CSV table of C-alpha atoms in Angstrom, one decimal:
chain,number,residue,atom,x,y,z
F,3,UNK,CA,-8.7,-1.0,7.2
F,4,UNK,CA,-10.7,0.1,4.2
F,5,UNK,CA,-9.1,1.7,1.1
F,6,UNK,CA,-10.3,5.3,1.7
F,7,UNK,CA,-8.8,5.5,5.2
F,8,UNK,CA,-5.5,4.0,4.0
F,9,UNK,CA,-5.3,6.5,1.1
F,10,UNK,CA,-5.7,9.3,3.5
F,11,UNK,CA,-2.9,8.0,5.7
F,12,UNK,CA,-0.7,7.5,2.7
F,13,UNK,CA,-1.4,11.0,1.4
F,14,UNK,CA,-0.5,12.5,4.8
F,15,UNK,CA,2.7,10.5,4.9
F,16,UNK,CA,3.6,11.6,1.3
F,17,UNK,CA,3.0,15.2,2.1
F,18,UNK,CA,5.1,15.0,5.3
F,19,UNK,CA,8.0,13.6,3.4
F,20,UNK,CA,7.6,16.3,0.7
F,21,UNK,CA,6.9,19.3,2.9
F,22,UNK,CA,9.2,21.6,1.0
F,23,UNK,CA,6.2,22.9,-1.1
F,24,UNK,CA,8.0,26.0,-2.4
F,25,UNK,CA,10.4,23.6,-4.2
F,26,UNK,CA,7.7,22.6,-6.6
F,27,UNK,CA,7.4,26.2,-7.8
F,28,UNK,CA,11.1,27.2,-7.7
F,29,UNK,CA,12.5,23.9,-9.0
F,30,UNK,CA,15.2,24.0,-6.2
F,31,UNK,CA,16.0,21.0,-4.1
F,32,UNK,CA,15.8,21.4,-0.3
F,33,UNK,CA,19.3,21.0,1.2
F,34,UNK,CA,18.6,21.6,4.9
F,35,UNK,CA,19.8,19.5,7.9
F,36,UNK,CA,16.7,17.2,7.6
F,37,UNK,CA,18.1,16.0,4.3
F,38,UNK,CA,20.7,14.0,6.1
F,39,UNK,CA,18.0,11.8,7.7
F,40,UNK,CA,16.6,8.9,5.7
F,41,UNK,CA,12.9,8.5,5.2
F,42,UNK,CA,11.5,4.9,5.4
F,43,UNK,CA,10.0,4.7,1.9
F,44,UNK,CA,11.1,5.3,-1.7
F,45,UNK,CA,11.2,9.1,-2.0
F,46,UNK,CA,13.9,10.5,-4.3
F,47,UNK,CA,16.4,12.9,-2.8
F,48,UNK,CA,16.0,15.0,-5.9
F,49,UNK,CA,12.3,15.5,-5.5
F,50,UNK,CA,11.8,19.3,-5.1
F,51,UNK,CA,9.6,18.7,-2.2
F,52,UNK,CA,11.7,16.1,-0.4
F,53,UNK,CA,12.8,17.0,3.1
F,54,UNK,CA,14.6,13.7,3.8
F,55,UNK,CA,17.0,11.3,2.0
F,56,UNK,CA,16.0,8.1,0.2
F,57,UNK,CA,17.5,5.1,2.0
F,58,UNK,CA,18.3,3.3,-1.3
F,59,UNK,CA,20.0,6.3,-2.7
F,60,UNK,CA,21.9,6.8,0.5
F,61,UNK,CA,23.0,3.2,0.6
F,62,UNK,CA,24.3,3.4,-3.0
F,63,UNK,CA,26.1,6.6,-2.4
F,64,UNK,CA,27.9,5.1,0.6
F,65,UNK,CA,28.8,1.9,-1.2
F,66,UNK,CA,30.1,3.7,-4.3
F,67,UNK,CA,32.7,5.9,-2.6
F,68,UNK,CA,36.4,5.7,-3.4
F,69,UNK,CA,37.0,3.5,-0.3
F,70,UNK,CA,34.5,0.8,0.7
F,71,UNK,CA,32.9,1.6,4.0
F,72,UNK,CA,29.9,-0.2,5.4
F,73,UNK,CA,27.1,2.4,5.8
F,74,UNK,CA,26.2,1.4,9.3
F,75,UNK,CA,23.7,4.3,9.7
F,76,UNK,CA,21.6,3.4,6.5
F,77,UNK,CA,21.8,-0.4,7.0
F,78,UNK,CA,20.9,0.0,10.7
F,79,UNK,CA,18.0,2.3,9.9
F,80,UNK,CA,16.6,-0.1,7.3
F,81,UNK,CA,16.9,-3.0,9.7
F,82,UNK,CA,15.2,-0.9,12.4
F,83,UNK,CA,12.3,0.0,10.2
F,84,UNK,CA,12.0,-3.6,9.0
F,85,UNK,CA,12.2,-5.3,12.4
F,86,UNK,CA,9.7,-2.8,13.8
F,87,UNK,CA,6.9,-2.9,11.2
F,88,UNK,CA,8.1,-4.9,8.1
F,89,UNK,CA,6.5,-4.0,4.8
F,90,UNK,CA,3.8,-1.9,6.6
F,91,UNK,CA,6.1,0.9,5.3
F,92,UNK,CA,5.2,-0.1,1.7
F,93,UNK,CA,1.5,-0.2,2.5
F,94,UNK,CA,1.3,3.1,4.4
F,95,UNK,CA,4.4,5.3,4.2
F,96,UNK,CA,5.8,5.0,0.7
F,97,UNK,CA,4.9,7.9,-1.7
F,98,UNK,CA,5.5,5.8,-4.8
F,99,UNK,CA,3.3,3.1,-3.4
F,100,UNK,CA,0.6,5.7,-3.1
F,101,UNK,CA,1.0,6.7,-6.7
F,102,UNK,CA,0.6,3.1,-7.8
F,103,UNK,CA,-2.5,2.6,-5.7
F,104,UNK,CA,-4.1,5.7,-7.2
F,105,UNK,CA,-3.3,4.6,-10.7
F,106,UNK,CA,-4.9,1.2,-10.0
F,107,UNK,CA,-8.1,2.9,-9.2
F,108,UNK,CA,-8.3,4.2,-12.8
F,109,UNK,CA,-11.2,2.2,-14.5
F,110,UNK,CA,-9.9,-0.3,-17.0
F,111,UNK,CA,-11.7,-3.4,-18.6
F,112,UNK,CA,-9.1,-5.8,-17.4
F,113,UNK,CA,-7.5,-6.0,-14.0
F,114,UNK,CA,-4.9,-8.8,-13.6
F,115,UNK,CA,-4.1,-10.4,-10.2
F,116,UNK,CA,-2.3,-13.6,-11.2
F,117,UNK,CA,-0.6,-14.6,-14.5
F,118,UNK,CA,1.9,-17.2,-15.5
F,119,UNK,CA,5.1,-15.2,-15.0
F,120,UNK,CA,4.0,-13.5,-11.8
F,121,UNK,CA,5.8,-16.0,-9.4
F,122,UNK,CA,9.1,-15.7,-11.2
F,123,UNK,CA,9.0,-11.9,-11.8
F,124,UNK,CA,8.8,-11.4,-8.0
F,125,UNK,CA,12.3,-12.7,-7.7
F,126,UNK,CA,13.6,-9.8,-9.9
F,127,UNK,CA,13.4,-7.3,-7.0
F,128,UNK,CA,16.0,-9.3,-5.1
F,129,UNK,CA,18.2,-9.4,-8.2
F,130,UNK,CA,17.8,-5.6,-8.4
F,131,UNK,CA,18.8,-5.2,-4.8
F,132,UNK,CA,21.9,-7.4,-5.0
F,133,UNK,CA,23.1,-6.3,-8.5
F,134,UNK,CA,22.1,-2.7,-8.9
F,135,UNK,CA,22.0,-1.4,-5.3
F,136,UNK,CA,24.9,-3.4,-3.7
F,137,UNK,CA,27.3,-5.2,-6.1
F,138,UNK,CA,27.7,-2.7,-9.0
F,139,UNK,CA,28.1,0.4,-6.9
F,140,UNK,CA,30.9,-1.4,-5.0
F,141,UNK,CA,32.6,-2.7,-8.1
F,142,UNK,CA,32.1,0.5,-10.3
F,143,UNK,CA,32.7,3.5,-8.1
F,144,UNK,CA,30.7,6.7,-8.0
F,145,UNK,CA,27.7,5.4,-10.0
F,146,UNK,CA,24.4,4.8,-8.1
F,147,UNK,CA,23.1,2.3,-10.7
F,148,UNK,CA,19.5,1.9,-9.4
F,149,UNK,CA,18.9,5.6,-9.1
F,150,UNK,CA,20.6,6.4,-12.5
F,151,UNK,CA,19.1,3.7,-14.7
F,152,UNK,CA,16.0,2.3,-13.1
F,153,UNK,CA,14.3,4.2,-10.3
F,154,UNK,CA,10.9,5.6,-11.4
F,155,UNK,CA,10.7,7.9,-8.4
F,156,UNK,CA,13.7,9.7,-9.6
F,157,UNK,CA,12.1,10.2,-13.0
F,158,UNK,CA,9.0,11.7,-11.4
F,159,UNK,CA,11.3,14.0,-9.4
F,160,UNK,CA,13.1,15.1,-12.6
F,161,UNK,CA,9.8,16.0,-14.2
F,162,UNK,CA,8.7,17.9,-11.1
F,163,UNK,CA,12.0,19.8,-11.1
F,164,UNK,CA,11.6,20.7,-14.8
F,165,UNK,CA,8.2,22.2,-14.1
F,166,UNK,CA,9.9,24.7,-11.8
F,167,UNK,CA,12.9,25.2,-14.1
F,168,UNK,CA,12.0,24.9,-17.8
F,169,UNK,CA,15.6,25.0,-18.7
F,170,UNK,CA,16.0,21.4,-17.4
F,171,UNK,CA,13.9,20.1,-20.3
F,172,UNK,CA,16.6,21.1,-22.7
F,173,UNK,CA,19.2,19.2,-20.7
F,174,UNK,CA,17.3,15.9,-20.8
F,175,UNK,CA,19.0,13.4,-23.0
F,176,UNK,CA,18.9,9.7,-23.9
F,177,UNK,CA,19.2,8.5,-20.3
F,178,UNK,CA,16.2,10.5,-19.2
F,179,UNK,CA,14.3,9.2,-22.3
F,180,UNK,CA,15.2,5.6,-21.2
F,181,UNK,CA,13.9,6.2,-17.6
F,182,UNK,CA,10.8,8.0,-18.9
F,183,UNK,CA,10.0,4.8,-20.9
F,184,UNK,CA,10.4,2.7,-17.7
F,185,UNK,CA,8.2,5.1,-15.8
F,186,UNK,CA,5.6,5.0,-18.6
F,187,UNK,CA,5.6,1.2,-18.5
F,188,UNK,CA,5.2,1.1,-14.7
F,189,UNK,CA,2.4,3.7,-14.9
F,190,UNK,CA,0.5,1.7,-17.5
F,191,UNK,CA,1.1,-1.5,-15.7
F,192,UNK,CA,-0.2,0.0,-12.5
F,193,UNK,CA,-3.6,0.6,-14.0
F,194,UNK,CA,-3.9,-3.2,-14.8
F,195,UNK,CA,-1.8,-4.8,-12.0
F,196,UNK,CA,-1.8,-3.6,-8.4
F,197,UNK,CA,1.6,-2.3,-7.4
F,198,UNK,CA,3.8,-3.8,-10.2
F,199,UNK,CA,6.9,-1.9,-9.1
F,200,UNK,CA,6.5,-3.1,-5.5
F,201,UNK,CA,6.0,-6.7,-6.6
F,202,UNK,CA,8.7,-7.0,-9.2
F,203,UNK,CA,11.4,-4.3,-9.0
F,204,UNK,CA,11.5,-2.4,-5.6
F,205,UNK,CA,14.7,-3.1,-3.7
F,206,UNK,CA,13.1,-1.7,-0.5
F,207,UNK,CA,10.5,-4.4,-0.7
F,208,UNK,CA,13.3,-6.9,-1.1
F,209,UNK,CA,14.8,-5.6,2.2
F,210,UNK,CA,11.6,-5.2,4.2
F,211,UNK,CA,9.8,-8.3,2.9
F,212,UNK,CA,11.8,-11.1,4.6
F,213,UNK,CA,11.7,-9.0,7.8
F,214,UNK,CA,7.9,-9.5,7.9
F,215,UNK,CA,8.6,-12.9,9.6
F,216,UNK,CA,10.4,-11.3,12.5
F,217,UNK,CA,8.9,-7.8,12.8
F,218,UNK,CA,7.5,-6.7,16.1
F,219,UNK,CA,4.3,-5.5,14.4
F,220,UNK,CA,2.8,-8.5,12.5
F,221,UNK,CA,-0.4,-10.2,11.5
F,222,UNK,CA,-1.9,-13.3,13.2
F,223,UNK,CA,-4.6,-15.6,12.0
F,224,UNK,CA,-6.6,-17.4,14.7
F,225,UNK,CA,-7.3,-20.9,13.3
F,226,UNK,CA,-10.1,-21.5,15.8
F,227,UNK,CA,-12.0,-18.5,14.2
F,228,UNK,CA,-11.0,-19.0,10.5
F,229,UNK,CA,-13.8,-20.4,8.4
F,230,UNK,CA,-11.6,-21.0,5.3
F,231,UNK,CA,-13.9,-18.8,3.2
F,232,UNK,CA,-11.1,-17.4,1.1
F,233,UNK,CA,-12.2,-13.8,1.4
F,234,UNK,CA,-8.9,-12.6,2.7
F,235,UNK,CA,-6.9,-14.0,-0.3
F,236,UNK,CA,-9.5,-12.8,-2.8
F,237,UNK,CA,-9.2,-9.1,-1.6
F,238,UNK,CA,-5.4,-9.1,-1.4
F,239,UNK,CA,-3.8,-7.1,-4.1
F,240,UNK,CA,-0.4,-8.7,-3.4
F,241,UNK,CA,-1.9,-12.2,-4.0
F,242,UNK,CA,-1.1,-13.4,-0.5
F,243,UNK,CA,-3.3,-15.9,1.4
F,244,UNK,CA,-3.2,-14.4,4.9
F,245,UNK,CA,-5.0,-17.4,6.4
F,246,UNK,CA,-2.0,-19.6,5.5
F,247,UNK,CA,0.9,-17.2,5.6
F,248,UNK,CA,-0.1,-13.9,7.4
F,249,UNK,CA,3.4,-12.7,7.4
F,250,UNK,CA,4.4,-13.4,3.8
F,251,UNK,CA,7.3,-11.4,2.4
F,252,UNK,CA,4.9,-10.1,-0.2
F,253,UNK,CA,2.4,-8.7,2.3
F,254,UNK,CA,2.5,-4.9,2.5
F,255,UNK,CA,0.2,-5.0,5.6
F,256,UNK,CA,-2.5,-2.8,4.1
F,257,UNK,CA,-4.9,-4.5,6.5
F,258,UNK,CA,-7.6,-4.9,3.9
F,259,UNK,CA,-7.8,-8.6,4.7
F,260,UNK,CA,-8.4,-7.7,8.4
F,261,UNK,CA,-11.2,-5.4,7.4
F,262,UNK,CA,-12.9,-7.8,5.1
F,263,UNK,CA,-12.6,-11.0,7.2
F,264,UNK,CA,-16.1,-12.0,8.1
F,265,UNK,CA,-15.0,-14.2,11.1
F,266,UNK,CA,-12.5,-11.6,12.5
F,267,UNK,CA,-9.9,-14.3,12.5
F,268,UNK,CA,-7.1,-11.9,11.3
F,269,UNK,CA,-5.7,-9.2,13.5
F,270,UNK,CA,-2.6,-7.0,13.7
F,271,UNK,CA,-0.4,-7.7,16.7
F,272,UNK,CA,2.3,-6.0,18.6
F,273,UNK,CA,4.9,-8.6,19.4
F,274,UNK,CA,6.1,-6.9,22.6
F,275,UNK,CA,2.6,-6.7,24.2
F,276,UNK,CA,1.8,-10.1,22.8
F,277,UNK,CA,4.8,-11.6,24.6
F,278,UNK,CA,3.7,-10.0,27.9
F,279,UNK,CA,0.1,-11.2,27.3
F,280,UNK,CA,1.3,-14.8,26.8
F,281,UNK,CA,3.5,-14.6,29.8
F,282,UNK,CA,0.8,-13.4,32.1
F,283,UNK,CA,-1.8,-15.9,30.7
F,284,UNK,CA,0.7,-18.7,31.2
F,285,UNK,CA,1.4,-17.5,34.7
F,286,UNK,CA,-2.3,-17.2,35.5
F,287,UNK,CA,-2.9,-20.7,34.2
F,288,UNK,CA,-0.1,-22.0,36.5
F,289,UNK,CA,-1.5,-20.3,39.5
F,290,UNK,CA,-5.0,-21.6,38.9
F,291,UNK,CA,-3.5,-25.1,38.4
F,292,UNK,CA,-1.7,-24.8,41.8
F,293,UNK,CA,-4.9,-23.6,43.5
F,294,UNK,CA,-6.8,-26.5,42.0
């Protein structure tokens, strides 16, 4: 899929998740029944347009209660999304992913894909997931650490709320200044590096990424068609080589590699229909062998 079509899909998904348009003018958060349902991507609960809950925020709130109780609904929903489509959610349905993609289109003399610390920095998102999203909320009650100290989506939400309620600007203190600095760094980094937050910090990516290996929707590379031209890896913003590892934990399934592959060796597959297809092909081969 080319970039323009994907941007359109991402924009529609972002609008659908932030359909409370009047909230942007009134500065009031939507608190209807839909807010009890988690959206698949990173979309802050406090965004004035948000009509659903952020899964990471919901997970932290459940873990940081007075009594520890496993949030079966949130965990089950995250596993459901991940097993169904993996990090396709990051590539098509995450509003903050869309913001990073748009920022990366801003012209700049230098665009970095790989650098020395890249490999090690990608581990940080797993540390963020374990430490800030799971361990600290359990150990220190009533504090959603990721949302409070790191999440850039929440900072964007705070700024949007302040546009509708100017009094909020006066309430912003040192904590907001800290988060504004983080957001500023991510915004500037996004111009130079494709999706730096997704690569290095996002706990949702840390959850969905490993599930790429087992998700029903996945990518396949046909070795009989692959000409080893390297085109797929050269166009991948996440620095994945789909010809060698089409279901890497870093792949956000933007399908650009599929679109650019000159040999049409790469293709998205549905594991359910694929299993049926293999079953019937095997059965057909067995029947032909018996007839022969």
